[in-house]
mmCIF file of C-alpha atoms and ligand atoms in Angstrom:
data_model
loop_
_atom_site.group_PDB
_atom_site.id
_atom_site.type_symbol
_atom_site.label_atom_id
_atom_site.label_comp_id
_atom_site.label_asym_id
_atom_site.label_seq_id
_atom_site.Cartn_x
_atom_site.Cartn_y
_atom_site.Cartn_z
ATOM 1 C CA MET A 1 98.186 95.691 76.530
ATOM 2 C CA HIS A 2 99.997 97.439 73.706
ATOM 3 C CA SER A 3 100.884 95.226 70.759
ATOM 4 C CA GLU A 4 104.646 95.872 71.119
ATOM 5 C CA SER A 5 104.588 93.889 74.353
ATOM 6 C CA LYS A 6 103.475 90.653 72.664
ATOM 7 C CA SER A 7 104.797 87.581 74.411
ATOM 8 C CA PRO A 8 103.923 83.871 74.466
ATOM 9 C CA LEU A 9 101.251 84.675 77.065
ATOM 10 C CA GLY A 10 98.922 87.198 75.428
ATOM 11 C CA GLU A 11 96.887 89.866 77.180
ATOM 12 C CA PHE A 12 93.683 87.868 77.012
ATOM 13 C CA ASP A 13 95.316 84.748 78.463
ATOM 14 C CA LEU A 14 96.992 86.772 81.164
ATOM 15 C CA ILE A 15 93.739 88.374 82.307
ATOM 16 C CA GLN A 16 91.970 85.030 82.125
ATOM 17 C CA ARG A 17 94.609 83.112 84.038
ATOM 18 C CA PHE A 18 95.587 85.523 86.756
ATOM 19 C CA PHE A 19 92.513 87.701 87.233
ATOM 20 C CA LYS A 20 89.284 86.323 85.747
ATOM 21 C CA THR A 21 89.699 82.782 87.075
ATOM 22 C CA GLY A 22 90.278 84.088 90.600
ATOM 23 C CA ALA A 23 87.353 86.488 90.329
ATOM 24 C CA ASP A 24 85.038 83.709 89.108
ATOM 25 C CA ALA A 25 86.211 81.340 91.828
ATOM 26 C CA MET A 26 85.416 83.879 94.499
ATOM 27 C CA GLY A 27 81.803 84.236 93.501
ATOM 28 C CA SER A 28 80.100 87.264 94.994
ATOM 29 C CA ASN A 29 78.207 88.108 98.132
ATOM 30 C CA HIS A 30 76.891 91.039 96.179
ATOM 31 C CA ALA A 31 75.566 89.304 93.074
ATOM 32 C CA GLN A 32 72.516 91.582 93.028
ATOM 33 C CA THR A 33 74.629 94.725 93.094
ATOM 34 C CA ILE A 34 77.449 93.595 90.819
ATOM 35 C CA ALA A 35 75.302 92.960 87.763
ATOM 36 C CA LEU A 36 78.287 92.263 85.481
ATOM 37 C CA GLY A 37 81.972 91.604 86.211
ATOM 38 C CA ILE A 38 85.077 91.024 84.065
ATOM 39 C CA GLY A 39 84.681 90.318 80.339
ATOM 40 C CA ASP A 40 82.737 93.129 78.731
ATOM 41 C CA ASP A 41 83.626 96.749 77.994
ATOM 42 C CA CYS A 42 82.310 97.836 81.387
ATOM 43 C CA ALA A 43 81.322 96.221 84.641
ATOM 44 C CA LEU A 44 77.810 97.039 85.855
ATOM 45 C CA ILE A 45 76.920 98.070 89.389
ATOM 46 C CA LYS A 46 73.258 98.287 90.283
ATOM 47 C CA PRO A 47 72.889 100.324 93.459
ATOM 48 C CA VAL A 48 70.432 98.941 96.001
ATOM 49 C CA ALA A 49 67.551 101.352 96.701
ATOM 50 C CA GLY A 50 68.422 103.609 99.634
ATOM 51 C CA GLU A 51 72.174 103.131 99.254
ATOM 52 C CA GLU A 52 74.960 105.321 97.912
ATOM 53 C CA ILE A 53 78.088 104.035 96.164
ATOM 54 C CA ALA A 54 81.419 105.076 97.714
ATOM 55 C CA ILE A 55 84.356 105.189 95.274
ATOM 56 C CA THR A 56 88.048 105.430 96.103
ATOM 57 C CA SER A 57 91.245 105.049 94.102
ATOM 58 C CA ASP A 58 94.898 104.520 95.059
ATOM 59 C CA MET A 59 97.881 104.165 92.791
ATOM 60 C CA LEU A 60 101.140 102.489 93.792
ATOM 61 C CA VAL A 61 104.244 103.102 91.695
ATOM 62 C CA ALA A 62 107.334 100.879 91.996
ATOM 63 C CA GLY A 63 110.325 102.799 93.274
ATOM 64 C CA ARG A 64 108.088 105.418 94.843
ATOM 65 C CA HIS A 65 105.577 103.538 97.010
ATOM 66 C CA PHE A 66 107.330 100.181 97.204
ATOM 67 C CA PHE A 67 110.596 98.591 96.087
ATOM 68 C CA ALA A 68 110.257 96.837 92.720
ATOM 69 C CA ASP A 69 111.658 93.631 94.233
ATOM 70 C CA THR A 70 109.079 93.497 97.065
ATOM 71 C CA ASP A 71 107.253 90.196 97.412
ATOM 72 C CA PRO A 72 104.411 90.473 94.835
ATOM 73 C CA GLU A 73 101.946 88.849 97.252
ATOM 74 C CA GLN A 74 102.662 91.646 99.698
ATOM 75 C CA ILE A 75 102.327 94.352 97.037
ATOM 76 C CA ALA A 76 98.924 93.043 96.018
ATOM 77 C CA ARG A 77 97.633 92.703 99.564
ATOM 78 C CA LYS A 78 98.684 96.212 100.460
ATOM 79 C CA ALA A 79 97.384 97.752 97.231
ATOM 80 C CA LEU A 80 93.905 96.391 97.885
ATOM 81 C CA ALA A 81 94.019 96.920 101.660
ATOM 82 C CA VAL A 82 94.744 100.657 101.404
ATOM 83 C CA ASN A 83 91.667 101.090 99.204
ATOM 84 C CA LEU A 84 89.522 99.056 101.589
ATOM 85 C CA SER A 85 90.816 101.248 104.404
ATOM 86 C CA ASP A 86 89.399 104.311 102.611
ATOM 87 C CA LEU A 87 86.030 102.547 102.322
ATOM 88 C CA ALA A 88 86.221 101.708 106.041
ATOM 89 C CA ALA A 89 86.895 105.330 106.932
ATOM 90 C CA MET A 90 83.640 106.404 105.254
ATOM 91 C CA GLY A 91 81.657 103.557 106.816
ATOM 92 C CA ALA A 92 81.182 101.743 103.492
ATOM 93 C CA THR A 93 80.737 98.006 102.944
ATOM 94 C CA PRO A 94 83.052 96.770 100.145
ATOM 95 C CA LEU A 95 81.345 95.681 96.917
ATOM 96 C CA GLY A 96 84.033 95.296 94.282
ATOM 97 C CA PHE A 97 87.171 96.782 92.754
ATOM 98 C CA THR A 98 88.940 97.315 89.453
ATOM 99 C CA LEU A 99 92.652 96.738 88.931
ATOM 100 C CA SER A 100 94.708 98.639 86.391
ATOM 101 C CA ILE A 101 98.198 97.279 86.165
ATOM 102 C CA ALA A 102 101.284 98.205 84.134
ATOM 103 C CA LEU A 103 103.866 95.424 83.947
ATOM 104 C CA PRO A 104 107.450 95.789 82.664
ATOM 105 C CA LYS A 105 107.271 92.173 81.449
ATOM 106 C CA ILE A 106 104.988 89.173 81.719
ATOM 107 C CA ASP A 107 106.456 87.096 84.526
ATOM 108 C CA SER A 108 104.147 84.183 85.341
ATOM 109 C CA ALA A 109 105.664 83.461 88.761
ATOM 110 C CA TRP A 110 105.301 87.133 89.733
ATOM 111 C CA LEU A 111 101.722 87.292 88.496
ATOM 112 C CA GLU A 112 100.864 84.028 90.250
ATOM 113 C CA ALA A 113 102.049 85.392 93.594
ATOM 114 C CA PHE A 114 100.430 88.791 92.965
ATOM 115 C CA SER A 115 97.081 87.246 92.169
ATOM 116 C CA LYS A 116 97.314 84.956 95.223
ATOM 117 C CA GLY A 117 97.807 87.920 97.577
ATOM 118 C CA LEU A 118 95.139 89.945 95.797
ATOM 119 C CA PHE A 119 92.430 87.301 96.075
ATOM 120 C CA GLN A 120 93.307 86.500 99.688
ATOM 121 C CA VAL A 121 92.371 90.044 100.678
ATOM 122 C CA ALA A 122 89.475 90.218 98.188
ATOM 123 C CA GLN A 123 88.018 87.043 99.684
ATOM 124 C CA GLN A 124 88.560 88.139 103.271
ATOM 125 C CA TYR A 125 86.593 91.339 102.725
ATOM 126 C CA SER A 126 84.095 90.029 100.150
ATOM 127 C CA CYS A 127 85.251 92.541 97.574
ATOM 128 C CA ALA A 128 85.156 91.108 94.053
ATOM 129 C CA LEU A 129 87.468 92.013 91.164
ATOM 130 C CA ILE A 130 85.085 93.356 88.511
ATOM 131 C CA GLY A 131 87.367 94.751 85.815
ATOM 132 C CA GLY A 132 90.507 96.628 85.028
ATOM 133 C CA ASP A 133 93.149 97.281 82.440
ATOM 134 C CA THR A 134 96.463 95.612 81.676
ATOM 135 C CA THR A 135 99.309 97.258 79.847
ATOM 136 C CA ALA A 136 103.099 97.189 79.448
ATOM 137 C CA GLY A 137 105.029 99.847 81.341
ATOM 138 C CA PRO A 138 106.909 100.598 84.549
ATOM 139 C CA LEU A 139 105.370 98.522 87.367
ATOM 140 C CA THR A 140 102.321 100.461 88.565
ATOM 141 C CA ILE A 141 99.200 99.238 90.315
ATOM 142 C CA SER A 142 96.062 101.300 90.430
ATOM 143 C CA ILE A 143 93.001 100.007 92.234
ATOM 144 C CA THR A 144 89.581 101.620 92.383
ATOM 145 C CA ALA A 145 87.276 100.179 95.027
ATOM 146 C CA PHE A 146 83.511 100.542 95.306
ATOM 147 C CA GLY A 147 81.461 100.238 98.459
ATOM 148 C CA SER A 148 77.906 100.832 99.544
ATOM 149 C CA ILE A 149 76.522 102.969 102.359
ATOM 150 C CA PRO A 150 72.933 103.699 103.352
ATOM 151 C CA THR A 151 72.096 107.096 101.864
ATOM 152 C CA GLY A 152 73.263 109.970 104.046
ATOM 153 C CA LYS A 153 75.193 107.722 106.472
ATOM 154 C CA ALA A 154 78.710 108.183 105.053
ATOM 155 C CA ILE A 155 81.092 109.473 107.732
ATOM 156 C CA ARG A 156 82.611 112.643 106.336
ATOM 157 C CA ARG A 157 85.624 114.613 107.485
ATOM 158 C CA SER A 158 83.512 117.712 107.964
ATOM 159 C CA GLY A 159 81.302 116.662 110.897
ATOM 160 C CA ALA A 160 83.524 117.206 113.989
ATOM 161 C CA ARG A 161 82.074 119.642 116.570
ATOM 162 C CA PRO A 162 83.700 121.444 119.532
ATOM 163 C CA GLY A 163 83.432 119.232 122.614
ATOM 164 C CA ASP A 164 83.607 115.959 120.631
ATOM 165 C CA ASP A 165 86.121 113.330 121.707
ATOM 166 C CA VAL A 166 88.936 112.274 119.367
ATOM 167 C CA TRP A 167 89.498 108.511 119.121
ATOM 168 C CA VAL A 168 91.853 106.220 117.283
ATOM 169 C CA SER A 169 91.584 102.474 116.630
ATOM 170 C CA GLY A 170 94.286 99.851 117.222
ATOM 171 C CA THR A 171 97.803 101.101 117.869
ATOM 172 C CA VAL A 172 99.816 103.682 115.963
ATOM 173 C CA GLY A 173 103.509 103.903 115.064
ATOM 174 C CA ASP A 174 104.417 100.287 114.284
ATOM 175 C CA ALA A 175 104.509 100.702 110.500
ATOM 176 C CA ARG A 176 106.910 103.619 111.006
ATOM 177 C CA LEU A 177 108.948 101.541 113.463
ATOM 178 C CA THR A 178 109.272 98.806 110.838
ATOM 179 C CA LEU A 179 110.392 101.297 108.209
ATOM 180 C CA ALA A 180 112.969 102.761 110.606
ATOM 181 C CA ALA A 181 114.345 99.260 111.285
ATOM 182 C CA LEU A 182 114.467 98.319 107.591
ATOM 183 C CA ARG A 183 116.312 101.559 106.868
ATOM 184 C CA HIS A 184 118.728 100.954 109.744
ATOM 185 C CA GLU A 185 117.719 104.226 111.384
ATOM 186 C CA ILE A 186 117.252 102.324 114.625
ATOM 187 C CA ASP A 187 118.284 98.888 115.892
ATOM 188 C CA LEU A 188 115.428 96.471 116.337
ATOM 189 C CA SER A 189 115.897 92.814 117.291
ATOM 190 C CA ILE A 190 114.652 90.225 114.801
ATOM 191 C CA GLY A 191 112.020 89.203 117.363
ATOM 192 C CA ASP A 192 110.759 92.758 117.714
ATOM 193 C CA LEU A 193 110.752 93.295 113.963
ATOM 194 C CA LYS A 194 108.624 90.156 113.567
ATOM 195 C CA GLN A 195 106.118 91.612 116.035
ATOM 196 C CA VAL A 196 105.578 94.794 114.056
ATOM 197 C CA GLU A 197 106.461 94.256 110.383
ATOM 198 C CA SER A 198 103.031 93.023 109.339
ATOM 199 C CA ARG A 199 101.708 96.446 110.342
ATOM 200 C CA MET A 200 103.643 97.935 107.441
ATOM 201 C CA HIS A 201 103.195 95.141 104.914
ATOM 202 C CA GLN A 202 99.669 93.994 105.677
ATOM 203 C CA PRO A 203 97.427 96.785 106.881
ATOM 204 C CA SER A 204 94.114 95.615 108.360
ATOM 205 C CA PRO A 205 91.296 97.696 106.874
ATOM 206 C CA ARG A 206 88.873 98.398 109.738
ATOM 207 C CA ILE A 207 85.747 97.654 107.706
ATOM 208 C CA GLU A 208 83.609 96.342 110.540
ATOM 209 C CA LEU A 209 84.508 99.277 112.749
ATOM 210 C CA GLY A 210 83.653 101.688 109.942
ATOM 211 C CA THR A 211 80.175 100.278 109.445
ATOM 212 C CA LYS A 212 79.490 100.514 113.209
ATOM 213 C CA LEU A 213 80.783 104.087 113.346
ATOM 214 C CA ARG A 214 78.105 105.246 110.878
ATOM 215 C CA GLU A 215 75.795 105.699 113.854
ATOM 216 C CA LEU A 216 78.419 106.909 116.335
ATOM 217 C CA ALA A 217 81.101 109.077 114.749
ATOM 218 C CA SER A 218 80.768 112.720 113.741
ATOM 219 C CA ALA A 219 83.845 112.563 111.449
ATOM 220 C CA ALA A 220 86.444 109.976 110.479
ATOM 221 C CA LEU A 221 89.432 109.240 108.260
ATOM 222 C CA ASP A 222 92.031 106.535 107.953
ATOM 223 C CA VAL A 223 95.546 107.295 109.114
ATOM 224 C CA SER A 224 97.850 106.873 106.140
ATOM 225 C CA ASP A 225 100.270 109.797 106.419
ATOM 226 C CA GLY A 226 100.520 110.116 110.211
ATOM 227 C CA LEU A 227 97.993 110.728 112.963
ATOM 228 C CA LEU A 228 98.506 114.441 113.610
ATOM 229 C CA GLY A 229 98.861 115.354 109.951
ATOM 230 C CA ASP A 230 95.776 113.383 108.982
ATOM 231 C CA LEU A 231 93.744 114.719 111.922
ATOM 232 C CA LYS A 232 94.375 118.180 110.518
ATOM 233 C CA HIS A 233 92.266 117.207 107.498
ATOM 234 C CA ILE A 234 89.299 116.611 109.809
ATOM 235 C CA LEU A 235 89.995 119.889 111.610
ATOM 236 C CA GLY A 236 90.298 121.850 108.375
ATOM 237 C CA GLN A 237 87.098 120.480 106.885
ATOM 238 C CA SER A 238 85.167 120.729 110.165
ATOM 239 C CA GLN A 239 86.461 124.261 110.920
ATOM 240 C CA VAL A 240 87.647 123.317 114.418
ATOM 241 C CA ASP A 241 90.855 122.907 116.471
ATOM 242 C CA ALA A 242 91.845 119.997 118.721
ATOM 243 C CA GLU A 243 93.977 119.041 121.674
ATOM 244 C CA ILE A 244 95.768 115.705 121.671
ATOM 245 C CA TYR A 245 97.288 113.934 124.694
ATOM 246 C CA LEU A 246 100.605 112.360 123.656
ATOM 247 C CA LYS A 247 100.681 109.999 126.644
ATOM 248 C CA ASP A 248 97.343 108.471 125.615
ATOM 249 C CA LEU A 249 98.338 107.498 122.075
ATOM 250 C CA PRO A 250 97.928 103.694 121.847
ATOM 251 C CA LYS A 251 101.312 102.041 121.227
ATOM 252 C CA SER A 252 102.316 98.414 120.873
ATOM 253 C CA ALA A 253 104.488 96.808 123.568
ATOM 254 C CA THR A 254 107.282 96.719 120.980
ATOM 255 C CA LEU A 255 107.123 100.452 120.281
ATOM 256 C CA GLN A 256 107.033 101.096 124.026
ATOM 257 C CA LYS A 257 110.526 99.626 124.291
ATOM 258 C CA GLN A 258 111.870 102.615 122.321
ATOM 259 C CA SER A 259 112.865 105.990 123.801
ATOM 260 C CA ILE A 260 109.936 108.203 124.702
ATOM 261 C CA HIS A 261 111.000 110.579 121.929
ATOM 262 C CA ILE A 262 110.815 107.874 119.247
ATOM 263 C CA GLN A 263 107.546 106.574 120.707
ATOM 264 C CA ASN A 264 105.948 110.006 120.499
ATOM 265 C CA GLN A 265 107.276 110.764 117.033
ATOM 266 C CA PHE A 266 106.278 107.467 115.503
ATOM 267 C CA ALA A 267 102.866 107.291 117.167
ATOM 268 C CA ALA A 268 101.989 110.938 116.477
ATOM 269 C CA CYS A 269 103.518 111.385 113.034
ATOM 270 C CA GLY A 270 104.505 107.988 111.579
ATOM 271 C CA GLY A 271 102.517 106.972 108.507
ATOM 272 C CA ASP A 272 101.065 103.795 107.030
ATOM 273 C CA ASP A 273 99.102 102.628 110.088
ATOM 274 C CA TYR A 274 95.698 102.520 108.363
ATOM 275 C CA GLU A 275 93.887 102.853 111.662
ATOM 276 C CA ILE A 276 90.714 104.933 111.878
ATOM 277 C CA CYS A 277 90.840 108.299 113.629
ATOM 278 C CA PHE A 278 87.335 109.515 114.425
ATOM 279 C CA THR A 279 85.462 112.055 116.474
ATOM 280 C CA ALA A 280 82.270 111.433 118.436
ATOM 281 C CA ALA A 281 80.042 113.226 120.917
ATOM 282 C CA THR A 282 80.970 112.515 124.551
ATOM 283 C CA GLU A 283 77.595 110.772 125.114
ATOM 284 C CA GLN A 284 78.850 107.971 122.847
ATOM 285 C CA ARG A 285 81.784 107.044 125.127
ATOM 286 C CA ASP A 286 80.223 103.974 126.736
ATOM 287 C CA THR A 287 78.878 102.660 123.433
ATOM 288 C CA ILE A 288 82.297 103.101 121.815
ATOM 289 C CA LEU A 289 84.069 101.284 124.657
ATOM 290 C CA GLN A 290 81.519 98.493 124.396
ATOM 291 C CA LEU A 291 82.091 98.340 120.630
ATOM 292 C CA SER A 292 85.823 98.046 121.278
ATOM 293 C CA LYS A 293 85.135 94.917 123.367
ATOM 294 C CA THR A 294 82.762 93.435 120.801
ATOM 295 C CA LEU A 295 85.253 93.944 117.963
ATOM 296 C CA ASN A 296 88.208 92.966 120.143
ATOM 297 C CA LEU A 297 89.939 96.088 118.823
ATOM 298 C CA PRO A 298 91.337 98.839 121.049
ATOM 299 C CA LEU A 299 89.502 102.155 120.632
ATOM 300 C CA THR A 300 91.338 104.865 122.540
ATOM 301 C CA LEU A 301 90.288 108.365 123.500
ATOM 302 C CA ILE A 302 93.231 110.585 122.570
ATOM 303 C CA GLY A 303 91.932 114.132 122.547
ATOM 304 C CA LYS A 304 89.180 116.668 122.281
ATOM 305 C CA ILE A 305 87.794 118.934 119.567
ATOM 306 C CA LEU A 306 88.007 122.664 120.396
ATOM 307 C CA PRO A 307 86.442 125.741 118.832
ATOM 308 C CA LYS A 308 88.515 127.225 116.047
ATOM 309 C CA GLU A 309 90.889 130.031 117.096
ATOM 310 C CA ASN A 310 92.514 131.181 113.867
ATOM 311 C CA THR A 311 92.182 130.706 110.153
ATOM 312 C CA GLU A 312 94.490 127.695 110.137
ATOM 313 C CA ALA A 313 93.442 124.550 112.020
ATOM 314 C CA LYS A 314 95.559 124.025 115.111
ATOM 315 C CA ILE A 315 96.422 120.969 117.207
ATOM 316 C CA HIS A 316 97.442 121.699 120.806
ATOM 317 C CA VAL A 317 99.730 118.807 121.695
ATOM 318 C CA ILE A 318 99.758 117.982 125.418
ATOM 319 C CA GLY A 319 103.076 116.368 126.395
ATOM 320 C CA SER A 320 103.587 113.336 128.612
ATOM 321 C CA ASN A 321 103.967 115.671 131.636
ATOM 322 C CA GLY A 322 100.453 117.030 131.062
ATOM 323 C CA LYS A 323 101.745 120.390 129.821
ATOM 324 C CA LEU A 324 101.129 121.939 126.433
ATOM 325 C CA LEU A 325 104.134 121.491 124.153
ATOM 326 C CA ASN A 326 105.586 124.890 123.382
ATOM 327 C CA PRO A 327 105.968 125.753 119.687
ATOM 328 C CA GLU A 328 109.636 124.656 119.668
ATOM 329 C CA GLU A 329 108.821 121.281 121.228
ATOM 330 C CA ALA A 330 105.921 120.754 118.852
ATOM 331 C CA ALA A 331 108.118 121.698 115.899
ATOM 332 C CA SER A 332 110.805 119.303 117.137
ATOM 333 C CA LEU A 333 108.270 116.457 117.270
ATOM 334 C CA ILE A 334 107.394 117.074 113.634
ATOM 335 C CA LYS A 335 110.905 118.022 112.541
ATOM 336 C CA SER A 336 112.531 114.925 113.985
ATOM 337 C CA PHE A 337 109.929 112.957 112.098
ATOM 338 C CA ASP A 338 110.695 114.818 108.880
ATOM 339 C CA HIS A 339 114.310 113.858 109.302
ATOM 340 C CA PHE A 340 113.232 110.246 108.949
ATOM 341 C CA ALA A 341 110.561 110.860 106.328
ATOM 342 C CA PRO A 342 110.931 109.451 102.809
HETATM 343 P P1 LIG B 1 88.900 96.975 76.465
HETATM 344 O O1 LIG B 1 89.939 96.876 75.399
HETATM 345 O O2 LIG B 1 87.496 96.980 75.985
HETATM 346 O O3 LIG B 1 89.196 98.038 77.468
HETATM 347 P P2 LIG B 1 90.327 94.860 77.702
HETATM 348 O O4 LIG B 1 90.741 93.945 76.594
HETATM 349 O O5 LIG B 1 91.311 95.821 78.237
HETATM 350 O O6 LIG B 1 88.983 95.580 77.266
HETATM 351 O O7 LIG B 1 89.800 93.990 78.916
HETATM 352 C C1 LIG B 1 88.913 92.928 78.715
HETATM 353 C C2 LIG B 1 88.174 92.648 79.997
HETATM 354 O O8 LIG B 1 89.114 92.272 80.995
HETATM 355 C C3 LIG B 1 87.435 93.878 80.527
HETATM 356 O O9 LIG B 1 86.240 93.430 81.133
HETATM 357 C C4 LIG B 1 88.369 94.416 81.587
HETATM 358 O O10 LIG B 1 87.670 95.087 82.615
HETATM 359 C C5 LIG B 1 89.037 93.150 82.088
HETATM 360 N N1 LIG B 1 90.417 93.392 82.573
HETATM 361 C C6 LIG B 1 91.472 93.863 81.894
HETATM 362 N N2 LIG B 1 92.576 93.914 82.677
HETATM 363 C C7 LIG B 1 92.187 93.478 83.900
HETATM 364 C C8 LIG B 1 92.840 93.325 85.143
HETATM 365 N N3 LIG B 1 94.129 93.649 85.344
HETATM 366 N N4 LIG B 1 92.103 92.861 86.183
HETATM 367 C C9 LIG B 1 90.817 92.557 86.025
HETATM 368 N N5 LIG B 1 90.135 92.682 84.886
HETATM 369 C C10 LIG B 1 90.801 93.135 83.825
HETATM 370 MG MG1 LIG B 2 91.450 97.996 78.063
#
């Protein structure tokens, strides 16, 4: 922290009280790998033989990624969860994370709640806080998470092959539905909002799924910006096209109460779901459906990878009537979404 931000609670005390104590209390399932945590100039990670370290970083800025007056517990949970979701998408097991935080002022009640939410998620996924930086400034939270993967087993975006199935975990569109309700773009009953709002505020990183997919998936990513848009990243890196069946997109009962147009838009293009979209060879179908039962998590076949036709990756969207959406219909699906977009 810069010296001009001196307050009764100094930087050292702040780190100790809100971050180091929680980190110490958590202990570590990865004591062998995390050789040194908070307190020195660096943390030390000692990779296990035969494993690679996966690293991912996400920054959340108040006013841009969340409202400054959002419940601090929620901010913390989401900030860590979105990083864990990136680890999940590669098939990594979480090891630890660093937290760099800029605070406009030192507010003990805020920090108390923030650290509570942070350690809840850290504990749940056995991901220890191992260091960070604390400074004065506009509220910004930057987390870097580290995970481990057996060498060569990371699930990359570049592995999809023509003929592979396209799958998605859980349901899609509820985070977008929540945002639409909070912005008064649509009317949602309080009961319905309660059903879906945690999907926006508390994403569930699909860590266990990710580790299982190491042996099954040819490519994967987590859906943060919207299913179709994110799928294009797989297509681009794998040099393939895809067809997607709108009627098969997995939607919650609450989303299914909306008009078919809203359902399709939110499921296909709504962001913030943090589900895993992955591709796999058709021979894996039974194993994947079995995995879905074991994990008690829907895994839904939503499309197929096709050979590449042109320079730019293309998604052929098949409408609810089984017919290919014409370019105007496809554009309208995206455009209507853009109308709602931040
Ligand atoms: P330095 O000045 O050497 O960068 P700092 O005084 O910033 O060290 O931090 C002291 C220790 O506290 C370091 O181990 C650092 O990783 C840790 N630390 C600082 N801020 C945080 C934070 N927000 N969360 C967790 N650890 C932190
Ligand atoms: Mg520092």
